[in-house]
mmCIF file of C-alpha atoms in Angstrom:
data_model
loop_
_atom_site.group_PDB
_atom_site.id
_atom_site.type_symbol
_atom_site.label_atom_id
_atom_site.label_comp_id
_atom_site.label_asym_id
_atom_site.label_seq_id
_atom_site.Cartn_x
_atom_site.Cartn_y
_atom_site.Cartn_z
ATOM 1 C CA UNK A 1 7.974 -12.633 41.444
ATOM 2 C CA UNK A 2 4.331 -13.251 40.591
ATOM 3 C CA UNK A 3 2.904 -13.015 37.097
ATOM 4 C CA UNK A 4 1.087 -9.767 36.466
ATOM 5 C CA UNK A 5 -2.672 -10.295 36.635
ATOM 6 C CA UNK A 6 -4.298 -10.429 33.228
ATOM 7 C CA UNK A 7 -1.005 -11.031 31.385
ATOM 8 C CA UNK A 8 -1.557 -12.915 28.134
ATOM 9 C CA UNK A 9 0.752 -14.627 25.699
ATOM 10 C CA UNK A 10 0.634 -12.383 22.581
ATOM 11 C CA UNK A 11 0.988 -15.482 20.426
ATOM 12 C CA UNK A 12 -2.535 -16.377 21.441
ATOM 13 C CA UNK A 13 -3.975 -13.093 20.176
ATOM 14 C CA UNK A 14 -6.248 -13.412 17.158
ATOM 15 C CA UNK A 15 -4.577 -12.744 13.805
ATOM 16 C CA UNK A 16 -6.061 -10.025 11.612
ATOM 17 C CA UNK A 17 -6.524 -10.051 7.840
ATOM 18 C CA UNK A 18 -3.602 -7.607 7.628
ATOM 19 C CA UNK A 19 -1.367 -9.988 9.595
ATOM 20 C CA UNK A 20 -2.197 -12.851 7.245
ATOM 21 C CA UNK A 21 -1.611 -10.713 4.157
ATOM 22 C CA UNK A 22 1.814 -9.577 5.364
ATOM 23 C CA UNK A 23 2.905 -13.147 5.895
ATOM 24 C CA UNK A 24 1.482 -14.099 2.480
ATOM 25 C CA UNK A 25 3.572 -11.339 0.874
ATOM 26 C CA UNK A 26 6.715 -12.763 2.479
ATOM 27 C CA UNK A 27 5.876 -16.162 1.012
ATOM 28 C CA UNK A 28 5.312 -14.772 -2.487
ATOM 29 C CA UNK A 29 8.665 -12.981 -2.272
ATOM 30 C CA UNK A 30 10.385 -16.182 -1.135
ATOM 31 C CA UNK A 31 8.905 -18.084 -4.073
ATOM 32 C CA UNK A 32 10.032 -15.363 -6.515
ATOM 33 C CA UNK A 33 13.562 -15.614 -5.113
ATOM 34 C CA UNK A 34 13.600 -19.402 -5.465
ATOM 35 C CA UNK A 35 13.653 -20.083 -1.721
ATOM 36 C CA UNK A 36 10.485 -22.187 -1.822
ATOM 37 C CA UNK A 37 8.736 -24.056 -4.624
ATOM 38 C CA UNK A 38 5.303 -23.385 -6.059
ATOM 39 C CA UNK A 39 3.939 -26.417 -4.224
ATOM 40 C CA UNK A 40 5.420 -25.183 -0.945
ATOM 41 C CA UNK A 41 3.946 -21.729 -1.557
ATOM 42 C CA UNK A 42 0.446 -23.142 -2.026
ATOM 43 C CA UNK A 43 0.801 -25.350 1.052
ATOM 44 C CA UNK A 44 2.031 -22.494 3.240
ATOM 45 C CA UNK A 45 -0.587 -20.063 1.953
ATOM 46 C CA UNK A 46 -3.236 -22.584 2.985
ATOM 47 C CA UNK A 47 -1.812 -22.522 6.512
ATOM 48 C CA UNK A 48 -1.650 -18.712 6.491
ATOM 49 C CA UNK A 49 -5.294 -18.198 5.554
ATOM 50 C CA UNK A 50 -6.367 -20.865 8.028
ATOM 51 C CA UNK A 51 -4.377 -19.251 10.869
ATOM 52 C CA UNK A 52 -6.464 -18.041 13.793
ATOM 53 C CA UNK A 53 -3.732 -16.621 16.058
ATOM 54 C CA UNK A 54 -0.431 -14.788 15.637
ATOM 55 C CA UNK A 55 1.283 -17.891 16.974
ATOM 56 C CA UNK A 56 -0.167 -19.926 14.098
ATOM 57 C CA UNK A 57 1.567 -17.606 11.615
ATOM 58 C CA UNK A 58 5.049 -17.831 13.107
ATOM 59 C CA UNK A 59 6.018 -21.377 11.969
ATOM 60 C CA UNK A 60 5.025 -20.624 8.365
ATOM 61 C CA UNK A 61 7.884 -18.145 7.872
ATOM 62 C CA UNK A 62 10.381 -19.020 10.605
ATOM 63 C CA UNK A 63 12.860 -20.477 8.064
ATOM 64 C CA UNK A 64 12.719 -17.444 5.734
ATOM 65 C CA UNK A 65 14.673 -14.166 5.766
ATOM 66 C CA UNK A 66 12.709 -11.043 6.560
ATOM 67 C CA UNK A 67 11.410 -12.242 9.918
ATOM 68 C CA UNK A 68 13.615 -10.722 12.560
ATOM 69 C CA UNK A 69 13.826 -11.135 16.312
ATOM 70 C CA UNK A 70 11.255 -9.116 18.214
ATOM 71 C CA UNK A 71 11.903 -7.507 21.608
ATOM 72 C CA UNK A 72 10.855 -9.572 24.594
ATOM 73 C CA UNK A 73 7.824 -7.364 25.175
ATOM 74 C CA UNK A 74 6.459 -8.448 21.802
ATOM 75 C CA UNK A 75 6.875 -12.123 22.715
ATOM 76 C CA UNK A 76 8.858 -12.981 19.552
ATOM 77 C CA UNK A 77 5.930 -12.512 17.172
ATOM 78 C CA UNK A 78 6.693 -12.387 13.433
ATOM 79 C CA UNK A 79 8.034 -9.000 12.441
ATOM 80 C CA UNK A 80 5.407 -8.822 9.704
ATOM 81 C CA UNK A 81 2.720 -8.285 12.352
ATOM 82 C CA UNK A 82 4.374 -5.145 13.694
ATOM 83 C CA UNK A 83 4.298 -2.839 10.656
ATOM 84 C CA UNK A 84 3.299 -2.885 7.005
ATOM 85 C CA UNK A 85 5.997 -4.349 4.789
ATOM 86 C CA UNK A 86 7.310 -2.456 1.783
ATOM 87 C CA UNK A 87 5.663 -3.555 -1.462
ATOM 88 C CA UNK A 88 7.057 -6.968 -2.419
ATOM 89 C CA UNK A 89 4.954 -7.949 -5.438
ATOM 90 C CA UNK A 90 6.960 -5.996 -8.000
ATOM 91 C CA UNK A 91 9.726 -7.724 -9.950
ATOM 92 C CA UNK A 92 10.327 -10.985 -11.749
ATOM 93 C CA UNK A 93 10.410 -12.322 -15.289
ATOM 94 C CA UNK A 94 7.311 -11.175 -17.155
ATOM 95 C CA UNK A 95 4.793 -13.817 -18.140
ATOM 96 C CA UNK A 96 2.686 -14.122 -21.278
ATOM 97 C CA UNK A 97 1.791 -10.889 -23.047
ATOM 98 C CA UNK A 98 -1.415 -12.240 -24.623
ATOM 99 C CA UNK A 99 -4.613 -14.091 -23.758
ATOM 100 C CA UNK A 100 -6.532 -15.043 -26.905
ATOM 101 C CA UNK A 101 -9.807 -16.971 -26.952
ATOM 102 C CA UNK A 102 -11.447 -17.609 -30.331
ATOM 103 C CA UNK A 103 -14.498 -19.826 -29.952
ATOM 104 C CA UNK A 104 -12.799 -21.167 -26.840
ATOM 105 C CA UNK A 105 -11.705 -20.135 -23.360
ATOM 106 C CA UNK A 106 -8.387 -19.206 -21.783
ATOM 107 C CA UNK A 107 -7.330 -18.101 -18.313
ATOM 108 C CA UNK A 108 -4.391 -16.411 -16.633
ATOM 109 C CA UNK A 109 -4.527 -16.936 -12.883
ATOM 110 C CA UNK A 110 -2.625 -18.252 -9.908
ATOM 111 C CA UNK A 111 1.039 -17.325 -9.494
ATOM 112 C CA UNK A 112 2.145 -15.497 -12.634
ATOM 113 C CA UNK A 113 4.041 -12.303 -13.419
ATOM 114 C CA UNK A 114 2.028 -9.617 -15.192
ATOM 115 C CA UNK A 115 4.039 -7.944 -17.994
ATOM 116 C CA UNK A 116 4.030 -4.158 -18.493
ATOM 117 C CA UNK A 117 1.558 -4.683 -21.386
ATOM 118 C CA UNK A 118 -0.875 -7.587 -21.628
ATOM 119 C CA UNK A 119 -3.403 -7.937 -24.459
ATOM 120 C CA UNK A 120 -6.556 -9.985 -23.962
ATOM 121 C CA UNK A 121 -8.842 -10.800 -26.913
ATOM 122 C CA UNK A 122 -12.073 -12.797 -26.907
ATOM 123 C CA UNK A 123 -14.098 -13.604 -30.036
ATOM 124 C CA UNK A 124 -17.039 -15.941 -29.530
ATOM 125 C CA UNK A 125 -15.209 -17.088 -26.429
ATOM 126 C CA UNK A 126 -14.043 -15.968 -23.023
ATOM 127 C CA UNK A 127 -10.825 -15.020 -21.252
ATOM 128 C CA UNK A 128 -10.301 -14.893 -17.497
ATOM 129 C CA UNK A 129 -7.524 -12.858 -15.888
ATOM 130 C CA UNK A 130 -7.072 -13.130 -12.121
ATOM 131 C CA UNK A 131 -4.496 -10.899 -10.423
ATOM 132 C CA UNK A 132 -5.059 -11.919 -6.799
ATOM 133 C CA UNK A 133 -1.931 -14.090 -6.637
ATOM 134 C CA UNK A 134 0.021 -12.338 -9.370
ATOM 135 C CA UNK A 135 3.305 -10.492 -9.218
ATOM 136 C CA UNK A 136 4.052 -7.525 -11.471
ATOM 137 C CA UNK A 137 7.160 -7.112 -13.619
ATOM 138 C CA UNK A 138 6.899 -3.340 -13.162
ATOM 139 C CA UNK A 139 4.968 -1.042 -10.863
ATOM 140 C CA UNK A 140 2.736 0.161 -13.714
ATOM 141 C CA UNK A 141 0.999 -2.333 -16.006
ATOM 142 C CA UNK A 142 -1.605 -2.013 -18.750
ATOM 143 C CA UNK A 143 -4.160 -4.624 -19.761
ATOM 144 C CA UNK A 144 -5.879 -4.004 -23.090
ATOM 145 C CA UNK A 145 -9.070 -6.067 -23.236
ATOM 146 C CA UNK A 146 -11.084 -6.496 -26.450
ATOM 147 C CA UNK A 147 -14.278 -8.564 -26.457
ATOM 148 C CA UNK A 148 -16.117 -9.079 -29.736
ATOM 149 C CA UNK A 149 -19.204 -11.205 -29.227
ATOM 150 C CA UNK A 150 -17.301 -12.656 -26.298
ATOM 151 C CA UNK A 151 -16.338 -11.861 -22.718
ATOM 152 C CA UNK A 152 -13.230 -10.826 -20.790
ATOM 153 C CA UNK A 153 -13.384 -11.089 -17.011
ATOM 154 C CA UNK A 154 -10.626 -9.436 -14.977
ATOM 155 C CA UNK A 155 -10.421 -9.958 -11.212
ATOM 156 C CA UNK A 156 -8.197 -7.608 -9.233
ATOM 157 C CA UNK A 157 -7.463 -7.589 -5.494
ATOM 158 C CA UNK A 158 -8.508 -4.551 -3.500
ATOM 159 C CA UNK A 159 -4.933 -3.703 -2.474
ATOM 160 C CA UNK A 160 -3.685 -2.541 -5.900
ATOM 161 C CA UNK A 161 -4.540 0.598 -7.859
ATOM 162 C CA UNK A 162 -6.884 0.071 -10.800
ATOM 163 C CA UNK A 163 -7.792 2.533 -13.553
ATOM 164 C CA UNK A 164 -10.492 1.505 -16.045
ATOM 165 C CA UNK A 165 -10.853 3.524 -19.257
ATOM 166 C CA UNK A 166 -12.325 1.078 -21.794
ATOM 167 C CA UNK A 167 -15.703 1.572 -23.480
ATOM 168 C CA UNK A 168 -18.560 -0.483 -24.809
ATOM 169 C CA UNK A 169 -20.080 -0.298 -28.285
ATOM 170 C CA UNK A 170 -23.334 -2.215 -28.224
ATOM 171 C CA UNK A 171 -21.680 -3.991 -25.320
ATOM 172 C CA UNK A 172 -20.613 -3.428 -21.718
ATOM 173 C CA UNK A 173 -17.245 -2.357 -20.309
ATOM 174 C CA UNK A 174 -17.819 -2.238 -16.554
ATOM 175 C CA UNK A 175 -15.964 -2.003 -13.272
ATOM 176 C CA UNK A 176 -17.582 -3.094 -10.009
ATOM 177 C CA UNK A 177 -16.549 -3.469 -6.372
ATOM 178 C CA UNK A 178 -17.691 -6.746 -4.870
ATOM 179 C CA UNK A 179 -18.927 -7.029 -1.300
ATOM 180 C CA UNK A 180 -16.120 -6.603 1.196
ATOM 181 C CA UNK A 181 -13.717 -4.819 -1.162
ATOM 182 C CA UNK A 182 -11.780 -2.005 0.482
ATOM 183 C CA UNK A 183 -12.194 1.502 -0.966
ATOM 184 C CA UNK A 184 -9.692 2.587 -3.604
ATOM 185 C CA UNK A 185 -8.383 5.430 -1.434
ATOM 186 C CA UNK A 186 -7.188 2.907 1.163
ATOM 187 C CA UNK A 187 -4.690 1.285 -1.237
ATOM 188 C CA UNK A 188 -1.051 1.949 -0.202
ATOM 189 C CA UNK A 189 0.645 4.498 -2.492
ATOM 190 C CA UNK A 190 3.481 2.090 -3.363
ATOM 191 C CA UNK A 191 1.102 -0.679 -4.499
ATOM 192 C CA UNK A 192 1.133 -1.822 -8.151
ATOM 193 C CA UNK A 193 -1.025 0.134 -10.597
ATOM 194 C CA UNK A 194 -2.960 -1.564 -13.386
ATOM 195 C CA UNK A 195 -4.616 0.398 -16.198
ATOM 196 C CA UNK A 196 -7.348 -1.471 -18.055
ATOM 197 C CA UNK A 197 -8.488 -0.160 -21.428
ATOM 198 C CA UNK A 198 -10.013 -1.604 -24.569
ATOM 199 C CA UNK A 199 -13.346 -2.266 -26.243
ATOM 200 C CA UNK A 200 -16.441 -4.408 -25.819
ATOM 201 C CA UNK A 201 -18.351 -4.814 -29.096
ATOM 202 C CA UNK A 202 -21.448 -6.986 -28.813
ATOM 203 C CA UNK A 203 -19.667 -8.438 -25.831
ATOM 204 C CA UNK A 204 -18.592 -7.632 -22.296
ATOM 205 C CA UNK A 205 -15.489 -6.727 -20.340
ATOM 206 C CA UNK A 206 -16.005 -6.929 -16.584
ATOM 207 C CA UNK A 207 -13.461 -5.703 -14.055
ATOM 208 C CA UNK A 208 -14.176 -6.906 -10.518
ATOM 209 C CA UNK A 209 -12.420 -5.553 -7.408
ATOM 210 C CA UNK A 210 -12.578 -8.185 -4.681
ATOM 211 C CA UNK A 211 -10.978 -8.735 -1.264
ATOM 212 C CA UNK A 212 -7.578 -10.393 -1.683
ATOM 213 C CA UNK A 213 -8.490 -12.888 1.027
ATOM 214 C CA UNK A 214 -11.750 -14.587 -0.074
ATOM 215 C CA UNK A 215 -12.414 -15.530 3.558
ATOM 216 C CA UNK A 216 -12.508 -11.905 4.626
ATOM 217 C CA UNK A 217 -15.906 -10.402 5.273
ATOM 218 C CA UNK A 218 -16.678 -6.762 5.696
ATOM 219 C CA UNK A 219 -17.900 -5.877 9.170
ATOM 220 C CA UNK A 220 -20.489 -3.149 9.142
ATOM 221 C CA UNK A 221 -20.898 -1.067 12.267
#
């Protein structure tokens, strides 16, 4: 029996941003369940975002639950490349409820669990909140940001829902979409929702929606 002309090993197909994100979600879930350590998570995420093919993604999660056998026609590719996973970023022990910077700076970023209510305050200083690698204790969270002669910068990935209702008084309370960010209406309905309110008085609160994968670039046609 001769091989069908043009047949290709699916493992050699190029991985998409969606494929990489699905595998990354599996890794975050595994870390939250105690299956891998923080150091292992960072190491594996580096391999995920460097992956060029579907075959490159398979070894990263082959020892974790959630990757099931694929029919022969799919050439045993990771299950995460076949369909969108249910939301896995919700759950875990809530992290700090405050970020306070008084004539100083403070940041909340990396792998942390956002509580249902987080208060950020900056006075003659700056706070940085980055949600790109965060988990969420509950599906709905609120961040109250107050900047008085200071600045609060909040970075959110483009695959969660964001509602901004704060205002500026002799200051700026702004929300912007950075280049490459997906439109809000493309966010899955079961994704976490973050409401951001508060006040900027002689200061600034900036909410930036950015692509979750910093390597991703928007392709204009």
